[in-house]
CSV table of C-alpha atoms and ligand atoms in Angstrom, one decimal:
chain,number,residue,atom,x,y,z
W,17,UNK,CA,0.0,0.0,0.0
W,18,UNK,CA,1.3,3.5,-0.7
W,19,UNK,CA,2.2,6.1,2.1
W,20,UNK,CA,-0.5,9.0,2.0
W,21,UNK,CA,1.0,11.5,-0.4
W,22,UNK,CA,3.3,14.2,0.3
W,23,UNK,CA,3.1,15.9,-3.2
W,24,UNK,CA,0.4,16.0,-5.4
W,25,UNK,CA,0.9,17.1,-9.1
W,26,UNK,CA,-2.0,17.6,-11.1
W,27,UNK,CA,-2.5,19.2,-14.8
W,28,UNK,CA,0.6,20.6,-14.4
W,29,UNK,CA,1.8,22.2,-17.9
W,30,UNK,CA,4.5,25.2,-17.8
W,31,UNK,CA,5.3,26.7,-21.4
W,32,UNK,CA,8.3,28.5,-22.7
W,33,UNK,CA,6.7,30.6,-25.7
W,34,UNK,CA,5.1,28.0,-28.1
W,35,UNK,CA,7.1,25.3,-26.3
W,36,UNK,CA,5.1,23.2,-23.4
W,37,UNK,CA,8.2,22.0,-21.4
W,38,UNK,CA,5.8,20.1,-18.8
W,39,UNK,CA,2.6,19.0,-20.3
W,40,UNK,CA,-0.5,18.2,-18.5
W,41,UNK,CA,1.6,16.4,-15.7
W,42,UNK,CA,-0.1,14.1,-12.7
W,43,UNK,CA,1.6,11.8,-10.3
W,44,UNK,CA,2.4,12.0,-6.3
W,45,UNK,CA,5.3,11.5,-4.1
W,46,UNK,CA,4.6,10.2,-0.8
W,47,UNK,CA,5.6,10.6,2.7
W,48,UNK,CA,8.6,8.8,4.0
W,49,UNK,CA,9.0,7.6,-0.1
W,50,UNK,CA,12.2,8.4,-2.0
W,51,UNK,CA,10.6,9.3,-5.6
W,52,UNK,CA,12.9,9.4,-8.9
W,53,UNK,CA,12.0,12.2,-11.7
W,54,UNK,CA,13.6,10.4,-14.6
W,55,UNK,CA,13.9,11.2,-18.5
W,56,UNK,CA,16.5,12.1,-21.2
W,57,UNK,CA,17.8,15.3,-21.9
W,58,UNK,CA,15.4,18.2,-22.4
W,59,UNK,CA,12.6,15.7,-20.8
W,60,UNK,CA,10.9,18.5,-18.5
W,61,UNK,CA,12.8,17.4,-15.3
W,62,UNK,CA,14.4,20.8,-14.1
W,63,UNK,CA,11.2,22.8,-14.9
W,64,UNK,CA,9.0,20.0,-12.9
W,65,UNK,CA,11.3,21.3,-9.8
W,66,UNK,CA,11.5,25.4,-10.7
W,67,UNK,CA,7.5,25.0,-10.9
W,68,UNK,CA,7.8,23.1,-7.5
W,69,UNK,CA,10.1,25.7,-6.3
W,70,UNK,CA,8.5,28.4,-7.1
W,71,UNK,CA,10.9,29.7,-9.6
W,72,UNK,CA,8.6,29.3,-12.7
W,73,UNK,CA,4.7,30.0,-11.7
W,74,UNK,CA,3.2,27.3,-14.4
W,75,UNK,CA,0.5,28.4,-16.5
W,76,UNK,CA,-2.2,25.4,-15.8
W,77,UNK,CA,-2.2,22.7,-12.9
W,78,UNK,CA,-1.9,22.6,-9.0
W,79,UNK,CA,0.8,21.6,-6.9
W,80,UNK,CA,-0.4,20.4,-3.5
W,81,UNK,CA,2.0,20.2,-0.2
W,82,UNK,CA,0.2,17.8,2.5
W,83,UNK,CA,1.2,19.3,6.1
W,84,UNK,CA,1.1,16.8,9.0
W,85,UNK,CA,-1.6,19.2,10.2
W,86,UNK,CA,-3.9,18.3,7.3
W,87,UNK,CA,-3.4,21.5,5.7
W,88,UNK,CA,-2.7,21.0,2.1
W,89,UNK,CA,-0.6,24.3,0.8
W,90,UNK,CA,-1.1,25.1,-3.1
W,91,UNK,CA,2.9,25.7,-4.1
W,92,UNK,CA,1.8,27.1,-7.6
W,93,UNK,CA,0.5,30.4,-6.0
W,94,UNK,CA,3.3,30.8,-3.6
W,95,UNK,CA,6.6,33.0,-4.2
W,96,UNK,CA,9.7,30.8,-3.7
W,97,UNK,CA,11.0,32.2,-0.3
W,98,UNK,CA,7.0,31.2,1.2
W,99,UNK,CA,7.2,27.6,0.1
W,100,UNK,CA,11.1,27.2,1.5
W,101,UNK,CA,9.6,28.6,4.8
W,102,UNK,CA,5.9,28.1,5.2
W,103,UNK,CA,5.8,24.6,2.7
W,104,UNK,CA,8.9,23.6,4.1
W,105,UNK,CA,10.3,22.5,0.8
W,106,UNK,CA,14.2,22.2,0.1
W,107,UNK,CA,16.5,21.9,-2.9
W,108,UNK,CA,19.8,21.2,-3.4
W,109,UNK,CA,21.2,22.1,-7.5
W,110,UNK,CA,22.9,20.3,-10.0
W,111,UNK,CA,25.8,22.9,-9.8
W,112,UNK,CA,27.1,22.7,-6.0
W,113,UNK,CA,25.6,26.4,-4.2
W,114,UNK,CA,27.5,26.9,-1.1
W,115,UNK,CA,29.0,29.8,0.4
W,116,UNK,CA,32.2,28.8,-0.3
W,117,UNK,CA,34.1,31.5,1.6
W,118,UNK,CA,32.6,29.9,4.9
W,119,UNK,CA,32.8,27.6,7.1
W,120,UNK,CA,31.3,23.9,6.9
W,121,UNK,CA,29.8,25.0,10.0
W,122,UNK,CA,29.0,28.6,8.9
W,123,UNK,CA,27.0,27.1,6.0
W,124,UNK,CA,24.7,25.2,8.5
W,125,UNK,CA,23.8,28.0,10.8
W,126,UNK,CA,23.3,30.4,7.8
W,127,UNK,CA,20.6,27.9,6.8
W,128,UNK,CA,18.8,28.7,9.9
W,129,UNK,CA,19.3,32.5,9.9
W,130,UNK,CA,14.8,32.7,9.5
W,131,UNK,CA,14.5,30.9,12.6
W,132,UNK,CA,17.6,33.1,14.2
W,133,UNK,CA,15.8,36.0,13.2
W,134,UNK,CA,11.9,35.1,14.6
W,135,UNK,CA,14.0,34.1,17.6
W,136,UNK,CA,15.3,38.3,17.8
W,137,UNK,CA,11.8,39.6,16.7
W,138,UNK,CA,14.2,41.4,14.3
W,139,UNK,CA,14.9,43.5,16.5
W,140,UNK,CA,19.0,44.6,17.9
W,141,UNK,CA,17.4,44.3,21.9
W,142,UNK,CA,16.7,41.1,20.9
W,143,UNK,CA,19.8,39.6,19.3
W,144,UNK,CA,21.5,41.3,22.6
W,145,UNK,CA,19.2,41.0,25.9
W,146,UNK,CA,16.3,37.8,25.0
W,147,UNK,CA,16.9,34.4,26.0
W,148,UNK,CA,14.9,33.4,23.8
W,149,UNK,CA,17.1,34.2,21.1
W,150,UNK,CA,20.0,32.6,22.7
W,151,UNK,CA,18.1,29.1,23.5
W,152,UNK,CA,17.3,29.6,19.4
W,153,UNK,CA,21.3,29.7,18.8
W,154,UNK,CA,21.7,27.3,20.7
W,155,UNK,CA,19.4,24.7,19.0
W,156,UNK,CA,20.7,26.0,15.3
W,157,UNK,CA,24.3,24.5,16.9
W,158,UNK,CA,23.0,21.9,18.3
W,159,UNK,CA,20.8,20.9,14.8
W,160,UNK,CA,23.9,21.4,12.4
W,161,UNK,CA,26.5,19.2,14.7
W,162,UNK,CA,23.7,16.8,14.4
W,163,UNK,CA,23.9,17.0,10.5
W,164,UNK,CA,27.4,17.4,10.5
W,165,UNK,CA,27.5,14.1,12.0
W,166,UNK,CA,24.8,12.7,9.6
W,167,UNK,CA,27.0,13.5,6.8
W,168,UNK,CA,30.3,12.3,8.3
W,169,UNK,CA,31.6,16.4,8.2
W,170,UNK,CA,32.6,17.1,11.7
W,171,UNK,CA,36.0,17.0,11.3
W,172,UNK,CA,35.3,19.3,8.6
W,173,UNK,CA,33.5,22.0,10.6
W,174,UNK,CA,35.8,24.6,10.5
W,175,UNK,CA,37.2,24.1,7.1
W,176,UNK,CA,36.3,26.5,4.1
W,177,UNK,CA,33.2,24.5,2.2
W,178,UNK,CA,34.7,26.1,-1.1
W,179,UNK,CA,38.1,24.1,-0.4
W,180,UNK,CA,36.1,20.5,0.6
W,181,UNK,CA,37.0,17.4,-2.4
W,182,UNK,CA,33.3,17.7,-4.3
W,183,UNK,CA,31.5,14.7,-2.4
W,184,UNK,CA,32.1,16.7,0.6
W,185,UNK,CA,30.4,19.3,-1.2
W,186,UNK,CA,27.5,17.4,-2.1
W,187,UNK,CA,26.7,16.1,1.1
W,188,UNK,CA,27.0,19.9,2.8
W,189,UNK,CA,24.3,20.7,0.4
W,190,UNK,CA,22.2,18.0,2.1
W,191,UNK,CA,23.4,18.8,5.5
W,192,UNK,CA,21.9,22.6,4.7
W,193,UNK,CA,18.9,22.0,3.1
W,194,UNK,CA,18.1,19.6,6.3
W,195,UNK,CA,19.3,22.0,8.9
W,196,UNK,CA,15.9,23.7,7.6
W,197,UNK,CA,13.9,20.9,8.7
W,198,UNK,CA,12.2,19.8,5.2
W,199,UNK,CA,9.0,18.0,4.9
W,200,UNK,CA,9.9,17.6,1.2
W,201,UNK,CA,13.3,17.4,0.0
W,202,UNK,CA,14.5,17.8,-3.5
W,203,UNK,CA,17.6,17.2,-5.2
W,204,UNK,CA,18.6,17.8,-8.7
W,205,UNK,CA,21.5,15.2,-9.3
W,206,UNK,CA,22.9,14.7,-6.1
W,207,UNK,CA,25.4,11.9,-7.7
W,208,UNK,CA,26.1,14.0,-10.1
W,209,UNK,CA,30.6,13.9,-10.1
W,210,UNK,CA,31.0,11.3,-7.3
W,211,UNK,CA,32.9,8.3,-8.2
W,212,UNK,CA,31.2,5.1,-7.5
W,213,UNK,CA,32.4,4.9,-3.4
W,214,UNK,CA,31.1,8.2,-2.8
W,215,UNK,CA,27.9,7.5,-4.7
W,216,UNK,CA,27.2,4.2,-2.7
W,217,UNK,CA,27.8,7.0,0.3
W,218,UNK,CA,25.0,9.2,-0.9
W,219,UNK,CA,22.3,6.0,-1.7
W,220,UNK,CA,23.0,5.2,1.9
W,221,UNK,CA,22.2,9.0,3.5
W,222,UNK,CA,19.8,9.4,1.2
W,223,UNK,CA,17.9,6.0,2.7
W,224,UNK,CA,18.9,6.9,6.1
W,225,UNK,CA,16.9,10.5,5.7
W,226,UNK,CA,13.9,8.5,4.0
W,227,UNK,CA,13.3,6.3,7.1
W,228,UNK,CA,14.5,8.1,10.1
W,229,UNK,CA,13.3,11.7,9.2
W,230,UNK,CA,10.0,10.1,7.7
W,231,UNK,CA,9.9,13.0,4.8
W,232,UNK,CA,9.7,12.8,1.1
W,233,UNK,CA,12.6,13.2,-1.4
W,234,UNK,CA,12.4,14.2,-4.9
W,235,UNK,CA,15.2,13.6,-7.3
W,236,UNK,CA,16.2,14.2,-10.4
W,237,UNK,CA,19.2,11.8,-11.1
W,238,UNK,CA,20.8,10.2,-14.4
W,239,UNK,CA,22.8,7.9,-12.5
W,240,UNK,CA,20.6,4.6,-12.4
W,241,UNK,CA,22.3,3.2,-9.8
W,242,UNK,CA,20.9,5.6,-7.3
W,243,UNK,CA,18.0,5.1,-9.2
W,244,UNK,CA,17.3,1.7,-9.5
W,245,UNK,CA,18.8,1.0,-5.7
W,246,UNK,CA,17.0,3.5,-3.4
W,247,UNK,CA,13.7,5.0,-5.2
W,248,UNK,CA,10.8,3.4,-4.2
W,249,UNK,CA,8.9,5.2,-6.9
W,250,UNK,CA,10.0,6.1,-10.2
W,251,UNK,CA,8.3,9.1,-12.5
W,252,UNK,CA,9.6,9.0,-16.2
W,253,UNK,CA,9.1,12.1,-18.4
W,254,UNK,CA,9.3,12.6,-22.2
W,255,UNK,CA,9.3,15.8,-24.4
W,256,UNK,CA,7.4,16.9,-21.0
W,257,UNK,CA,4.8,14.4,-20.3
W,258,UNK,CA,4.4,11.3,-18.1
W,259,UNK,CA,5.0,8.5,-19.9
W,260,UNK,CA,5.6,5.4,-17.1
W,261,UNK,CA,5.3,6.1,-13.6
W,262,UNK,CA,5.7,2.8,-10.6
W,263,UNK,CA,8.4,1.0,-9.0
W,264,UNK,CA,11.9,0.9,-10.5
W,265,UNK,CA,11.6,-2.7,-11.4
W,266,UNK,CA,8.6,-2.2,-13.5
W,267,UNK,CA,9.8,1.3,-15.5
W,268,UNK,CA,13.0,-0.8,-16.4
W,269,UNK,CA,10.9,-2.7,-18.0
W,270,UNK,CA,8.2,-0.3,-19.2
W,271,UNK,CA,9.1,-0.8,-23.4
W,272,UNK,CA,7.9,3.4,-22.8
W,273,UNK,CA,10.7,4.3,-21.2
W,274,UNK,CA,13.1,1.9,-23.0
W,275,UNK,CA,12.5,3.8,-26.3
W,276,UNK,CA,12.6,7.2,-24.8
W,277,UNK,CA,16.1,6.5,-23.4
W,278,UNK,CA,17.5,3.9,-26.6
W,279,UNK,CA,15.0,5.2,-29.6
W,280,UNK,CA,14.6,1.3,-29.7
W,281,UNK,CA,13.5,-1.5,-27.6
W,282,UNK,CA,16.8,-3.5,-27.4
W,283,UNK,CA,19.5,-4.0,-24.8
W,284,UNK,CA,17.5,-1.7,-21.9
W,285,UNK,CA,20.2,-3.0,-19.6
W,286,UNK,CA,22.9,-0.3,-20.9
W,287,UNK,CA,20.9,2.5,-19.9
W,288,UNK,CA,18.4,1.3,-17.0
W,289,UNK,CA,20.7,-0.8,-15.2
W,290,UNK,CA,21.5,-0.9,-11.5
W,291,UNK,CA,20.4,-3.1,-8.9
W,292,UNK,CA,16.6,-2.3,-7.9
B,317,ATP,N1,13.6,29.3,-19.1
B,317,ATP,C1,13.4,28.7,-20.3
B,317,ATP,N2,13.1,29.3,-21.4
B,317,ATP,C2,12.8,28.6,-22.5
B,317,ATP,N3,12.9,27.3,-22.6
B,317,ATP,C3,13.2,26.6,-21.5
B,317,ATP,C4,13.5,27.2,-20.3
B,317,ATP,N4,13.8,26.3,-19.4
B,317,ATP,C5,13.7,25.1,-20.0
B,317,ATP,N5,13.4,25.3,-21.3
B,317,ATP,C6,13.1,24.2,-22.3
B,317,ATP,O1,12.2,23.3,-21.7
B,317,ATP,C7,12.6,22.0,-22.1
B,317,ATP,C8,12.8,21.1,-20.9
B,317,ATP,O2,14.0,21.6,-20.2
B,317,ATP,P1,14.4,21.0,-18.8
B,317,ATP,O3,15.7,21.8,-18.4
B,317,ATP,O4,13.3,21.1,-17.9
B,317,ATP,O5,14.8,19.5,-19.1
B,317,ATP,P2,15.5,18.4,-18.2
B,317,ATP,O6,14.7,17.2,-18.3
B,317,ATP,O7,15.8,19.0,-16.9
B,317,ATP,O8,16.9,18.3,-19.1
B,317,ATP,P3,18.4,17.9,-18.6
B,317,ATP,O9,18.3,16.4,-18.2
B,317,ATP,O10,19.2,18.1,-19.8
B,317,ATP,O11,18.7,18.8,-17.5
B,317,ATP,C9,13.8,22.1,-23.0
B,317,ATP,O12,13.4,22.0,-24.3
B,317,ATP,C10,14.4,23.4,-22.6
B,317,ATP,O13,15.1,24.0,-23.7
């Protein structure tokens, strides 16, 4: 049985002049579900997320955020900064997007600079005199050594993230987008430049976040072996529509989704390999 979803996508089409880069797009990712945006180059992938976002308002189609409270937020009439805060939705990009002149550590309480803030009531009196504020710093250390730790970065902490080897760097960008405690976390191609080891790495945080955390992840990724081994859903787009959507094992061998990837239904193991 599925989890109750997390994200609902429905009628979602987002055009770019006479171009419909998403067309007419329906499928949900659940709660506590890791859920794989797949397709070949140009297939609508990057716009799905910027609509999700809030970087691109779409033209036709709702996007629908469950909260644990029952509230169901509509993303596509939100401005980005209002679904990072209020929806509680996260990214991570394809090209890394740290500060790297700071810190490991730095980078993690930056994240956390809204709830800093709230904590003052924007205000100097109380970034100096509240206790409040200070029990608020307090809890923004205590939730980035957690996620330090998470992503095996402590002994990093006071490193410069700009000078950390690139899987480092991939797994800050996780660390950060959790240290705003997510209910929906998406990635756009989180293996993206690891070598196999470090990939392996990222399949086992990525599970670890799925089941302790309990939230949903989105991902974009080309790499099937992080597709095949951790999704428990898999969405497959082409020319911007849906054209398979179920668990890896059955889009391998959706002939769909063959042909979109080879142009022909032989040997679907070179591109939609991986273990699954
Ligand atoms: N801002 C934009 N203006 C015009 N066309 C765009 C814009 N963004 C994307 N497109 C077009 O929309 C289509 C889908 O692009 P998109 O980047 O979403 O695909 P993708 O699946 O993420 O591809 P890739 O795997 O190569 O990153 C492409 O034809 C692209 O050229």
């Amino acid at each position: 049985m599925r989890p109750p979803p997390l994200l609902e996508v429905d009628g979602l089409t987002m055009r770019f002049g006479g171009l419909s880069a998403v067309s007419d797009l329906s499928f949900s990712a659940g709660q506590g579900e890791i859920t794989a945006v797949i397709g070949p180059n140009g297939a609508g992938k990057t716009t799905l997320f910027n609509c999700i976002t809030g970087f691109y308002r779409p033209q036709v189609g709702r996007l629908s955020l469950h909260h644990p409270d029952g509230a169901a937020l509509r993303l596509e009439r939100m401005a980005d900064h209002v679904i990072a805060r209020k929806a509680r939705v996260a990214r991570t990009f394809q090209n890394i997007r740290l500060f790297p002149k700071m810190s490991v550590l730095e980078n993690l309480i930056v994240a956390q600079h809204r709830v800093l803030m709230a904590a003052s009531v924007f205000s100097l009196a109380g970034l100096l005199g509240l206790g409040r504020y200070r029990r608020a710093e307090r809890a923004a250390i205590d939730l980035a050594r957690h996620w330090l730790d998470r992503t095996g970065l402590t002994a990093f902490a006071d490193v410069e993230a700009g000078s950390l080897p690139y899987g480092h760097q991939r797994r800050l960008e996780i660390a950060r987008a959790m240290c705003t405690r997510p209910l929906l976390l998406c990635l756009d191609e989180p293996a993206a430049g690891l070598n196999p080891r470090e990939s392996g790495d990222l399949n086992h945080l990525l599970q670890g976040i799925r089941d302790e955390e309990k939230i949903g992840l989105l991902l974009i990724e080309h790499d099937m072996s992080v597709v095949m081994g951790i999704s428990d859903r898999v969405v497959v787009l082409d020319h911007g529509s849906l054209i398979a959507e179920g668990s890896p094992a059955e889009v391998r061998g959706n002939p769909a989704v063959i042909r979109a990837y080879l142009g022909e239904p032989d040997e679907p193991a070179a591109v939609l390999g991986g273990e699954g």
